[in-house]
Coordinates of C-alpha atoms and ligand atoms in Angstrom, one line a residue:
M1 CA 22.5 5.2 17.3
C2 CA 25.4 4.5 15.5
G3 CA 27.4 7.7 13.7
I4 CA 29.5 7.6 10.7
V5 CA 32.1 10.2 9.5
G6 CA 34.3 10.4 6.7
Y7 CA 37.0 12.8 5.2
I8 CA 39.2 13.2 2.3
G9 CA 41.2 16.5 1.6
Q10 CA 44.8 18.1 2.4
R11 CA 44.5 18.1 6.2
E12 CA 45.1 15.4 8.7
A13 CA 41.9 13.3 8.8
A14 CA 42.2 12.0 12.3
P15 CA 41.5 15.2 14.2
I16 CA 38.8 16.0 11.6
L17 CA 37.2 12.6 12.1
M18 CA 37.3 12.7 16.0
D19 CA 35.7 16.0 16.0
G20 CA 32.7 14.8 13.9
L21 CA 32.6 11.9 16.0
D22 CA 32.2 13.9 19.1
K23 CA 29.4 15.9 17.4
L24 CA 27.7 12.7 16.8
S25 CA 28.2 11.3 20.3
Y26 CA 24.7 12.6 21.4
R27 CA 23.1 9.9 19.4
G28 CA 24.6 7.1 22.1
Y29 CA 27.3 4.6 21.4
D30 CA 29.3 2.2 23.3
S31 CA 32.5 2.2 21.2
A32 CA 34.4 4.0 18.5
G33 CA 37.1 3.9 16.0
I34 CA 38.8 5.4 13.0
A35 CA 40.9 4.4 10.0
V36 CA 43.2 6.6 8.2
I37 CA 45.4 5.7 4.9
D38 CA 48.9 6.7 5.8
G39 CA 51.5 8.2 3.1
T40 CA 52.5 4.7 2.4
N41 CA 48.9 3.7 1.3
K42 CA 48.7 1.6 4.5
I43 CA 45.3 1.7 6.3
N44 CA 45.8 2.1 9.9
V45 CA 42.8 1.3 12.3
R46 CA 42.4 2.3 15.7
K47 CA 39.3 1.4 18.0
A48 CA 38.3 1.4 21.6
K49 CA 35.4 0.3 23.6
G50 CA 33.6 2.9 25.7
K51 CA 33.8 6.6 25.7
L52 CA 35.4 8.8 23.0
E53 CA 38.0 9.7 25.4
N54 CA 39.4 5.8 25.5
L55 CA 40.0 6.5 21.6
V56 CA 41.7 9.9 22.1
N57 CA 43.9 8.2 24.6
L58 CA 44.8 5.4 22.3
L59 CA 45.4 7.7 19.3
E60 CA 47.8 9.9 21.8
T61 CA 50.0 6.8 22.5
S62 CA 49.4 5.3 19.0
P63 CA 48.7 8.2 16.6
I64 CA 47.9 7.8 12.9
T65 CA 48.4 10.2 10.1
G66 CA 47.0 10.6 6.6
C67 CA 44.6 12.7 4.6
V68 CA 41.6 10.0 3.9
G69 CA 39.8 8.5 6.6
I70 CA 36.6 7.0 8.3
G71 CA 35.3 7.0 11.5
H72 CA 32.5 5.4 13.6
T73 CA 30.7 5.4 16.8
R74 CA 28.9 2.0 17.4
W75 CA 25.9 1.2 19.1
A76 CA 25.7 -2.9 19.6
T77 CA 23.3 -5.0 17.5
H78 CA 25.4 -7.8 16.6
G79 CA 27.9 -8.9 19.2
E80 CA 28.6 -7.2 22.5
P81 CA 30.6 -3.7 22.8
S82 CA 34.3 -4.5 22.5
D83 CA 37.3 -3.3 20.9
I84 CA 37.1 -6.1 18.3
N85 CA 33.4 -5.5 17.5
A86 CA 34.0 -1.8 17.3
H87 CA 34.0 -0.2 13.7
P88 CA 36.0 -0.1 11.3
H89 CA 36.3 -3.5 10.0
T90 CA 38.9 -4.9 7.5
D91 CA 39.3 -7.6 5.3
V92 CA 41.7 -10.0 6.0
K93 CA 44.6 -8.3 4.5
G94 CA 43.8 -4.9 6.0
G95 CA 43.0 -3.4 2.4
I96 CA 39.6 -2.5 2.9
A97 CA 38.2 -0.8 5.6
V98 CA 34.5 -0.4 6.2
V99 CA 32.2 1.4 8.9
H100 CA 28.4 0.8 8.8
N101 CA 25.2 1.9 10.5
G102 CA 22.3 -0.4 10.2
I103 CA 21.6 -4.3 10.0
I104 CA 22.7 -6.5 7.4
E105 CA 19.8 -9.1 7.4
N106 CA 21.6 -11.7 5.1
H107 CA 24.9 -11.5 7.1
E108 CA 24.8 -15.4 8.1
S109 CA 24.6 -16.7 4.6
L110 CA 27.3 -14.1 3.4
R111 CA 29.4 -15.1 6.3
N112 CA 29.2 -18.8 5.1
F113 CA 29.7 -17.9 1.8
L114 CA 32.9 -15.8 2.4
T115 CA 34.3 -18.3 5.0
A116 CA 34.1 -21.0 2.5
E117 CA 36.0 -18.7 0.3
G118 CA 38.7 -18.2 2.8
A119 CA 37.7 -15.3 4.8
V120 CA 38.6 -15.4 8.4
F121 CA 36.2 -13.7 10.5
I122 CA 37.4 -11.8 14.0
S123 CA 34.5 -10.1 15.1
Q124 CA 30.6 -11.2 15.9
T125 CA 29.4 -8.2 13.7
D126 CA 27.5 -8.1 10.7
T127 CA 29.5 -5.4 9.3
E128 CA 32.4 -7.5 8.9
V129 CA 31.0 -9.4 6.2
I130 CA 30.8 -6.3 4.0
A131 CA 34.5 -5.9 4.3
H132 CA 35.4 -9.5 3.4
L133 CA 32.7 -9.2 0.7
L134 CA 34.2 -6.2 -1.0
N135 CA 37.5 -7.9 -0.7
H136 CA 36.0 -10.9 -2.6
L137 CA 34.5 -8.6 -5.2
Y138 CA 37.4 -6.2 -5.8
K139 CA 38.7 -6.5 -9.2
G140 CA 40.8 -3.2 -9.3
N141 CA 37.7 -0.9 -9.3
M142 CA 36.0 -0.2 -6.0
K143 CA 33.1 1.5 -7.4
Q144 CA 32.1 -1.8 -9.4
A145 CA 32.8 -3.9 -6.4
L146 CA 30.5 -1.5 -4.1
L147 CA 27.8 -1.8 -6.7
R148 CA 27.9 -5.4 -6.8
A149 CA 28.1 -5.8 -3.0
I150 CA 25.0 -3.5 -2.4
S151 CA 23.2 -5.8 -5.0
M152 CA 23.8 -8.8 -2.7
L153 CA 23.4 -6.8 0.8
E154 CA 19.7 -7.2 2.2
G155 CA 18.9 -5.0 5.2
S156 CA 19.6 -1.4 6.2
Y157 CA 23.0 0.4 5.9
A158 CA 25.0 3.6 5.4
L159 CA 28.5 2.7 4.7
G160 CA 31.7 4.4 4.4
V161 CA 34.7 2.6 2.9
V162 CA 38.3 3.3 2.1
C163 CA 40.7 1.0 0.3
D164 CA 44.6 1.0 0.1
E165 CA 44.5 0.5 -3.9
E166 CA 42.5 3.6 -4.2
P167 CA 44.0 5.7 -1.4
G168 CA 42.7 9.1 -2.7
V169 CA 39.1 8.0 -2.6
L170 CA 36.3 7.9 0.0
Y171 CA 33.1 5.8 -1.0
C172 CA 29.9 5.8 0.8
A173 CA 26.6 4.0 0.1
R174 CA 23.0 4.1 1.8
N175 CA 19.7 1.9 2.2
D176 CA 17.1 2.8 4.8
S177 CA 19.9 4.4 6.8
P178 CA 21.0 8.2 6.7
L179 CA 24.0 9.7 4.9
V180 CA 24.8 13.0 4.2
I181 CA 27.8 14.2 2.2
G182 CA 29.4 17.9 1.5
E183 CA 32.2 19.3 -0.3
K184 CA 34.2 22.6 0.2
D185 CA 37.4 23.9 -1.1
G186 CA 39.0 20.7 -2.3
E187 CA 37.7 18.8 0.8
C188 CA 34.9 16.2 0.9
F189 CA 33.2 15.0 4.1
A190 CA 30.5 12.4 4.8
A191 CA 28.4 11.6 7.9
S192 CA 25.2 10.2 9.3
D193 CA 23.8 13.5 10.7
I194 CA 24.5 16.9 9.7
P195 CA 26.0 18.3 13.1
A196 CA 29.1 16.4 12.1
L197 CA 29.4 18.3 8.9
L198 CA 28.2 21.7 9.9
S199 CA 32.0 23.4 11.0
H200 CA 33.0 22.4 7.4
T201 CA 30.0 22.9 5.1
R202 CA 26.4 24.1 4.9
D203 CA 25.6 22.8 1.6
V204 CA 25.0 19.0 1.7
I205 CA 23.6 16.2 -0.6
F206 CA 21.3 13.5 0.8
L207 CA 22.0 10.1 -0.5
K208 CA 19.1 8.3 -1.7
D209 CA 18.5 4.5 -1.2
K210 CA 20.7 1.9 -3.1
E211 CA 22.7 5.0 -4.2
I212 CA 26.6 5.2 -3.8
A213 CA 29.0 8.3 -3.9
R214 CA 32.8 8.6 -4.8
L215 CA 34.4 11.5 -2.9
D216 CA 38.0 12.5 -3.9
K217 CA 40.0 15.7 -4.2
S218 CA 38.0 16.6 -7.5
G219 CA 34.7 16.5 -5.6
I220 CA 31.7 14.3 -5.2
S221 CA 30.0 11.9 -7.9
V222 CA 26.8 10.0 -7.0
Y223 CA 25.7 6.9 -8.7
D224 CA 22.2 4.9 -8.8
A225 CA 22.4 1.2 -8.1
Y226 CA 23.2 0.6 -11.8
G227 CA 26.3 3.0 -11.8
T228 CA 24.5 5.7 -13.6
P229 CA 25.5 9.1 -12.6
C230 CA 22.9 11.1 -10.7
Q231 CA 22.6 14.6 -9.9
H232 CA 21.5 16.0 -6.7
P233 CA 20.5 19.4 -5.6
L234 CA 22.6 21.0 -2.8
F235 CA 20.5 21.3 0.4
H236 CA 21.7 24.6 2.5
V237 CA 21.5 24.0 6.0
D238 CA 20.2 27.1 7.6
W239 CA 20.4 26.5 11.3
D240 CA 23.5 27.3 13.1
I241 CA 25.9 25.2 14.9
S242 CA 25.4 27.1 18.1
S243 CA 21.9 25.7 18.2
A244 CA 23.4 22.2 18.6
E245 CA 25.6 23.3 21.3
K246 CA 24.9 23.5 25.1
G247 CA 25.1 27.4 25.3
G248 CA 25.7 27.7 29.1
Y249 CA 23.3 24.9 30.5
A250 CA 24.5 22.1 32.3
H251 CA 22.9 19.6 30.0
Y252 CA 21.2 19.6 26.6
M253 CA 18.1 18.3 28.0
L254 CA 17.8 21.3 30.4
K255 CA 18.4 23.6 27.3
E256 CA 15.9 21.9 24.9
I257 CA 13.5 22.0 27.8
H258 CA 14.2 25.9 27.9
E259 CA 14.0 26.2 24.4
Q260 CA 10.1 25.0 24.3
P261 CA 8.7 28.5 24.4
E262 CA 10.6 29.5 21.2
A263 CA 9.8 26.0 19.6
L264 CA 6.2 26.7 20.1
Q265 CA 6.1 30.2 18.6
K266 CA 8.4 28.9 15.7
T267 CA 6.1 26.0 14.9
Y268 CA 2.8 28.2 15.0
A269 CA 4.3 31.1 13.1
P270 CA 4.1 29.8 9.6
R271 CA 0.5 28.5 10.2
R272 CA -0.8 31.7 11.6
S273 CA -3.3 33.4 9.3
Q274 CA -5.2 36.4 9.5
N275 CA -8.0 35.2 7.4
P276 CA -10.4 32.9 9.3
G277 CA -10.5 29.3 7.8
D278 CA -7.2 29.7 5.9
Y279 CA -5.5 26.6 6.4
A280 CA -3.1 26.6 3.5
W281 CA -0.3 24.9 5.8
L282 CA -2.4 22.0 5.7
P283 CA -2.3 19.8 2.5
I284 CA -6.0 18.6 2.9
S285 CA -8.8 20.5 1.3
P286 CA -12.0 21.1 3.1
E287 CA -13.9 18.6 1.1
D288 CA -11.3 15.9 1.7
A289 CA -11.6 16.8 5.4
R290 CA -15.3 16.2 5.5
N291 CA -14.9 13.1 3.4
L292 CA -12.4 11.6 6.0
R293 CA -13.5 8.6 7.9
K294 CA -10.5 7.8 9.9
I295 CA -6.9 8.8 10.9
S296 CA -4.1 6.5 12.0
I297 CA -1.2 8.2 13.7
V298 CA 2.0 6.0 13.8
A299 CA 5.1 6.6 15.6
C300 CA 7.5 5.1 18.3
G301 CA 8.2 6.5 21.9
T302 CA 7.8 10.0 23.0
A303 CA 6.3 10.8 19.3
Y304 CA 3.6 8.0 19.7
H305 CA 2.8 9.8 23.1
A306 CA 2.2 13.1 20.9
G307 CA 0.1 10.8 18.7
I308 CA -2.2 10.1 21.6
V309 CA -2.6 13.9 22.3
G310 CA -3.6 14.1 18.7
K311 CA -5.9 11.1 19.1
Y312 CA -7.8 12.8 22.0
A313 CA -7.8 16.4 20.5
I314 CA -8.9 15.3 16.9
E315 CA -11.9 12.9 18.2
R316 CA -12.7 15.8 20.5
L317 CA -12.9 18.8 17.7
A318 CA -13.3 17.1 14.4
R319 CA -15.6 14.0 15.6
L320 CA -13.3 11.8 13.6
P321 CA -12.2 8.3 14.9
V322 CA -8.3 8.4 15.3
E323 CA -6.1 5.2 16.0
A324 CA -3.0 6.1 17.7
E325 CA -0.5 3.1 17.3
I326 CA 3.1 2.0 18.0
A327 CA 5.0 1.5 14.6
S328 CA 6.6 -1.6 15.6
E329 CA 3.0 -3.2 16.0
Y330 CA 1.5 -1.5 13.1
R331 CA 4.0 -2.8 10.6
Y332 CA 3.3 -6.3 11.2
R333 CA -0.3 -6.5 12.3
D334 CA -1.9 -6.5 8.9
P335 CA -3.5 -3.1 9.2
I336 CA -6.9 -2.1 7.7
I337 CA -6.3 1.2 6.0
G338 CA -8.2 2.3 3.0
E339 CA -10.0 5.0 1.0
N340 CA -10.9 8.2 2.5
E341 CA -8.4 7.5 5.5
L342 CA -5.3 9.3 6.5
F343 CA -2.0 8.0 7.9
I344 CA 0.2 10.2 9.8
A345 CA 3.8 9.3 10.8
V346 CA 5.2 11.2 13.7
S347 CA 8.9 11.4 14.1
Q348 CA 11.5 13.8 15.3
S349 CA 14.5 12.6 13.4
G350 CA 12.6 11.3 10.5
E351 CA 14.8 8.1 10.5
T352 CA 13.2 5.7 12.7
A353 CA 13.4 2.3 11.3
D354 CA 9.9 1.1 12.5
T355 CA 8.0 4.4 11.9
L356 CA 9.3 4.5 8.3
A357 CA 8.5 0.9 7.7
A358 CA 4.9 1.5 9.0
L359 CA 4.7 4.5 6.6
R360 CA 5.7 2.2 3.6
E361 CA 3.2 -0.4 4.6
A362 CA 0.2 2.3 4.8
K363 CA 1.6 3.7 1.4
R364 CA 1.7 0.2 0.0
R365 CA -2.0 -0.2 0.9
G366 CA -2.9 2.9 -0.9
A367 CA -3.2 5.2 2.0
R368 CA -3.0 8.9 1.8
V369 CA 0.0 9.5 3.9
M370 CA 1.3 12.8 5.7
A371 CA 4.2 13.1 8.3
V372 CA 5.1 15.3 11.4
C373 CA 8.7 15.8 11.4
N374 CA 11.3 17.8 12.8
V375 CA 14.2 17.1 10.4
V376 CA 14.1 18.6 7.1
G377 CA 15.3 16.3 4.6
S378 CA 15.1 13.1 6.5
T379 CA 14.1 9.8 4.9
I380 CA 10.3 10.0 6.2
A381 CA 9.9 13.7 5.1
R382 CA 11.3 12.8 1.7
E383 CA 9.3 9.7 1.2
V384 CA 6.1 11.7 2.2
G385 CA 7.3 14.5 0.3
D386 CA 7.6 18.4 1.8
A387 CA 4.2 19.2 0.7
N388 CA 2.7 16.5 2.8
T389 CA 5.0 17.1 5.8
L390 CA 3.9 19.1 8.7
Y391 CA 7.5 20.4 10.0
T392 CA 8.0 21.1 13.6
Y393 CA 10.4 23.8 14.2
A394 CA 12.1 22.7 17.3
G395 CA 15.4 23.1 16.1
P396 CA 18.2 20.4 16.4
E397 CA 17.3 18.0 19.2
I398 CA 20.7 16.6 20.7
A399 CA 19.6 15.3 24.2
V400 CA 18.5 11.6 23.8
A401 CA 15.4 12.4 25.8
S402 CA 12.8 14.2 23.5
T403 CA 11.4 17.3 25.2
K404 CA 11.0 20.2 22.5
A405 CA 10.2 17.7 19.8
Y406 CA 7.4 16.3 21.8
M407 CA 6.2 19.9 22.6
T408 CA 6.0 20.7 19.1
Q409 CA 4.5 17.5 18.0
A410 CA 1.6 17.8 20.3
E411 CA 1.3 21.5 19.3
V412 CA 0.9 20.2 15.6
M413 CA -1.5 17.7 16.6
L414 CA -3.7 20.5 18.3
L415 CA -3.4 22.5 15.4
L416 CA -4.4 19.8 13.1
A417 CA -7.6 19.1 15.4
I418 CA -8.6 22.7 15.5
A419 CA -8.2 22.9 11.5
L420 CA -9.9 19.8 10.7
G421 CA -12.8 20.5 13.2
D422 CA -13.2 23.9 11.4
M423 CA -13.3 22.2 8.0
R424 CA -15.5 19.5 9.1
G425 CA -17.8 22.1 10.6
T426 CA -17.8 20.3 14.0
L427 CA -16.3 23.4 15.7
P428 CA -18.0 26.5 16.1
R429 CA -16.3 29.5 14.5
E430 CA -15.9 31.3 17.8
R431 CA -14.2 28.5 19.3
V432 CA -11.7 28.0 16.4
D433 CA -11.1 31.7 16.9
A434 CA -10.7 31.7 20.7
L435 CA -8.2 28.5 20.3
L436 CA -6.1 30.2 17.7
E437 CA -5.8 33.2 19.6
E438 CA -4.8 31.4 22.7
L439 CA -2.2 29.5 21.1
V440 CA -0.3 32.7 20.5
T441 CA -0.3 33.0 24.5
L442 CA 1.2 29.8 24.9
P443 CA 5.0 30.5 24.6
K444 CA 4.6 33.2 27.3
K445 CA 2.7 30.8 29.7
A446 CA 5.4 28.2 28.8
E447 CA 8.2 30.7 30.0
E448 CA 6.1 31.0 33.3
V449 CA 6.2 27.2 33.9
L450 CA 9.8 27.0 33.4
K451 CA 10.1 28.8 36.8
T452 CA 9.0 25.6 38.4
E453 CA 12.4 24.2 38.1
E454 CA 13.6 25.2 41.4
H455 CA 10.8 23.8 43.1
L456 CA 11.4 20.5 41.3
Q457 CA 14.9 20.7 42.1
R458 CA 14.1 20.8 45.8
F459 CA 11.5 18.1 45.2
A460 CA 13.9 15.7 43.7
S461 CA 16.3 16.2 46.1
T462 CA 13.9 14.5 48.6
A463 CA 12.2 11.9 46.2
S464 CA 15.5 11.0 43.9
Q465 CA 16.0 7.6 45.9
K466 CA 12.7 6.4 45.2
K467 CA 12.6 3.1 43.3
H468 CA 9.1 3.4 41.8
V469 CA 7.1 6.3 40.6
F470 CA 3.6 6.1 39.2
F471 CA 2.0 8.8 37.1
V472 CA -1.7 9.1 36.7
G473 CA -4.1 11.4 35.3
R474 CA -7.3 11.2 33.1
G475 CA -8.1 12.0 29.3
L476 CA -5.2 14.2 28.0
D477 CA -3.8 14.0 31.3
Y478 CA -3.4 10.4 31.0
A479 CA -1.5 10.9 27.5
L480 CA 0.9 13.2 29.5
S481 CA 1.5 10.7 32.2
M482 CA 2.7 8.3 29.6
E483 CA 5.3 10.6 28.4
A484 CA 6.2 11.6 32.0
A485 CA 6.7 8.1 32.9
L486 CA 8.8 7.4 29.8
K487 CA 10.9 10.6 30.4
L488 CA 11.7 9.6 33.9
K489 CA 12.4 6.0 33.5
E490 CA 15.0 6.9 30.5
V491 CA 17.0 9.4 32.2
S492 CA 16.9 8.3 36.0
Y493 CA 16.5 4.6 35.4
I494 CA 13.6 4.7 38.2
F495 CA 10.8 2.2 37.5
S496 CA 8.0 4.4 36.2
E497 CA 4.8 3.6 35.0
A498 CA 1.6 5.6 33.8
Y499 CA -2.0 4.5 34.6
A500 CA -5.4 6.0 33.7
A501 CA -6.5 7.1 37.2
G502 CA -9.8 5.4 36.7
E503 CA -7.6 2.2 36.0
L504 CA -5.9 2.1 39.3
K505 CA -8.3 0.0 41.2
H506 CA -8.5 -2.4 38.7
G507 CA -4.8 -4.1 39.5
P508 CA -2.0 -1.4 39.9
I509 CA -3.5 -0.4 43.6
A510 CA -2.1 -3.6 44.8
L511 CA 1.5 -1.8 44.5
L512 CA 0.4 1.2 46.7
Q513 CA 1.8 1.3 50.1
P514 CA 3.1 3.7 52.5
G515 CA 6.1 6.0 51.0
R516 CA 5.4 5.2 47.2
L517 CA 5.4 8.2 45.1
V518 CA 2.4 9.2 42.9
V519 CA 2.7 12.1 40.6
A520 CA -1.0 13.3 39.3
T521 CA -1.6 15.6 36.6
I522 CA -4.7 17.7 36.8
T523 CA -5.5 20.1 34.0
Q524 CA -9.1 18.8 32.8
P525 CA -12.0 20.4 35.0
S526 CA -14.3 18.0 33.5
L527 CA -12.7 15.1 35.1
L528 CA -11.4 16.8 38.2
D529 CA -14.0 15.3 40.7
K530 CA -13.3 11.6 39.2
T531 CA -9.6 12.3 39.4
L532 CA -9.6 13.4 43.0
S533 CA -11.6 10.4 44.1
N534 CA -9.0 8.2 42.6
L535 CA -6.3 10.2 44.6
R536 CA -7.9 9.7 47.8
E537 CA -7.7 6.0 47.4
V538 CA -4.0 6.4 46.8
T539 CA -3.5 8.5 49.7
A540 CA -5.6 6.2 52.0
R541 CA -2.9 3.5 51.3
G542 CA -0.2 5.7 52.7
A543 CA 1.4 6.9 49.2
R544 CA 2.8 10.3 48.8
V545 CA 0.8 12.3 45.7
V546 CA 2.2 15.3 44.2
A547 CA 0.0 17.1 41.6
I548 CA 0.8 19.0 38.5
C549 CA -2.2 21.2 38.5
R550 CA -3.9 24.2 36.9
E551 CA -3.8 27.2 38.8
S552 CA -7.5 27.9 39.0
L553 CA -7.9 24.2 40.2
Q554 CA -5.6 24.2 43.1
D555 CA -8.0 24.9 45.8
K556 CA -9.9 22.1 45.1
V557 CA -7.0 19.7 45.0
R558 CA -5.1 21.0 48.0
D559 CA -6.9 18.6 50.4
S560 CA -6.3 15.6 48.4
V561 CA -2.6 15.8 47.8
E562 CA 0.8 16.4 49.6
E563 CA 2.2 19.0 47.2
I564 CA 1.2 21.1 44.3
I565 CA 2.8 22.4 41.4
A566 CA 0.8 25.0 39.8
I567 CA 0.7 25.9 36.0
P568 CA -0.9 28.9 34.6
D569 CA -4.4 28.7 33.3
A570 CA -5.0 27.6 29.7
D571 CA -7.6 26.2 27.6
D572 CA -8.5 22.4 28.5
L573 CA -6.7 21.5 25.3
F574 CA -3.4 23.7 25.8
A575 CA -3.1 23.1 29.7
P576 CA -1.6 19.7 29.1
L577 CA 1.2 21.2 26.8
L578 CA 2.1 23.3 29.8
A579 CA 2.1 20.6 32.3
V580 CA 4.5 18.4 30.6
I581 CA 7.3 20.9 31.1
P582 CA 7.3 20.3 35.0
L583 CA 7.1 16.8 34.3
Q584 CA 10.0 17.0 31.9
L585 CA 11.9 19.1 34.6
F586 CA 11.1 16.4 37.1
A587 CA 12.6 13.8 35.3
Y588 CA 15.6 16.0 34.6
C589 CA 16.2 17.1 38.2
M590 CA 15.6 13.4 39.3
A591 CA 18.3 12.0 37.0
V592 CA 20.6 14.9 38.0
A593 CA 20.3 14.3 41.6
R594 CA 20.9 10.4 41.1
G595 CA 24.3 11.4 39.2
C596 CA 22.9 10.2 35.8
D597 CA 24.4 11.0 32.5
V598 CA 21.3 12.9 31.5
D599 CA 22.3 13.5 27.9
K600 CA 23.2 9.9 27.1
P601 CA 21.2 7.3 29.0
R602 CA 22.6 4.1 29.1
N603 CA 21.6 1.8 26.2
L604 CA 19.5 4.5 24.2
A605 CA 20.3 6.0 21.1
K606 CA 18.9 9.3 19.7
S607 CA 17.7 8.0 16.3
V608 CA 16.6 4.3 16.2
T609 CA 17.7 3.4 12.5
V610 CA 17.5 -0.2 13.1
E611 CA 14.4 -2.4 14.0
Ligands
F6R1 C1 12.1 9.2 24.2 C2 12.6 9.4 22.6 C3 12.2 8.2 21.9 C4 11.7 8.6 20.7 C5 11.5 7.4 19.7 C6 11.1 8.1 18.1 O1 12.6 10.6 24.8 O2 13.4 10.3 22.4 O3 11.1 7.3 22.5 O4 10.7 9.6 20.8 O5 12.8 6.7 19.5 O6 12.1 9.0 17.6 P1 11.7 9.8 16.6 O7 10.7 10.9 17.1 O8 12.9 10.2 16.0 O9 11.0 8.9 15.4

């Protein structure tokens, strides 16, 4: 989703802003722009629809100079992608420039009010109202104008603002949309995401909702909504910029698929204990675990699919009812959640607007809340608190399509199921020990599975022109199929659907005909016979079936499918984590074979910070 950068210092701002925008481009965007204050205190704006290269070309023919500026990559919400709708936006005189992430919900009433006051709007965006509003409120002090403006804005925003009457200052503000600021050696930086700052500083401040910041050569000052100065601890970013770079792989998605063994290991390591029954990492006491009546796992997209793995696993091991639900539905359906119930938000970014809103809704209703999150310091992690956040240690995930984050979210779900099963006494100790023991071997097995890449490349070269692909499975394999279908459709644009294998004959089988491609996941021995009889119904209609299958089940499956991609044996609970790797590689190879922009699929954004 949209990206923001800002700079004030002694160096030329334009190259620094462009470098920052490049680092944020993985989030997805449709246009970009920068505004820089020059030596005569004039704000110069350059913007261009499409890829950053277009803006680079524009800056070559029409350069801008100066040491203070803001930049933006836009992902259209109000108004089509165009040069005019791209940010920064300015007031009528061009003396105030604004970049904005988020959505201003009361933009229409503000637009009407400001138009009546003489403002002339040239774009269709909600952001432009902010520039005109600041101009309307500006009485010689931008800090005061910004504080008044944010008291009038409804909705979500991260803002970067520059003003020609205060040419040495960069202002920022946030509400429900992330903004990080940092300072080093007389230079200050702002960005909507850490990678844009990392080459300049590792010590950053996360602005809180309704706070504003004033950045100038003497440093950073943060104020609350009443203008009172606030102090924030510096957060030290300990991951390296190289972990956010491609490192020799053709795409981030492929690199991140290959990082999964390490991500699995890193996520389990801090939770591994020599003492049986030691779950110090889990903020739930054995007594609370026994008293739990229900768990709601709420998330969006891939994170939701990890939540479904959690539902199957926790219900199976801890004998506790679990609802897994999409956050955009949960937040508006008047959910029932009460005493002795636990709400878990799952989010890679920790910034997804719907997940955050669902979390706040659950909190408002008095639920106990936890989060499974990858980004330390993100809004969801902060709202839940570090103690109640089960961090996944996948490292920065840059590709829009989530892979290693899913893997570690599912791993945390399984760990949670084992811990709850142990604490509630529904899982015998020997089984707990065996599972935890096996978890240690999972990264090695995941390495093995990565070798299926060549097979999948070959397969994709014969299948990449398919228009439809169905994914089927039962139980945990169905949960996996949902994730596989999402991955394929988002990166290759092939229409793909997941069905519970047992559901096929209740409708979807009507779509099966000679040549259709069906990908079956088979990791659950107890469901094997049922799944095989479903697959025979599929092949009888002439469809082509390829199976992702556990080694030990291959012989029984061979006669019912055209092709098998085998994965090493593992416990029923862990085998799906291994099986997801060929499914991710399948989506990747299909997308590459079709010439798709794998890391930045059309219309998608990495972090969906608007509703
Ligand atoms: C799909 C994908 C999305 C995200 C979803 C939630 O590959 O990445 O479906 O999973 O937007 O994002 P987070 O996990 O950041 O809340």
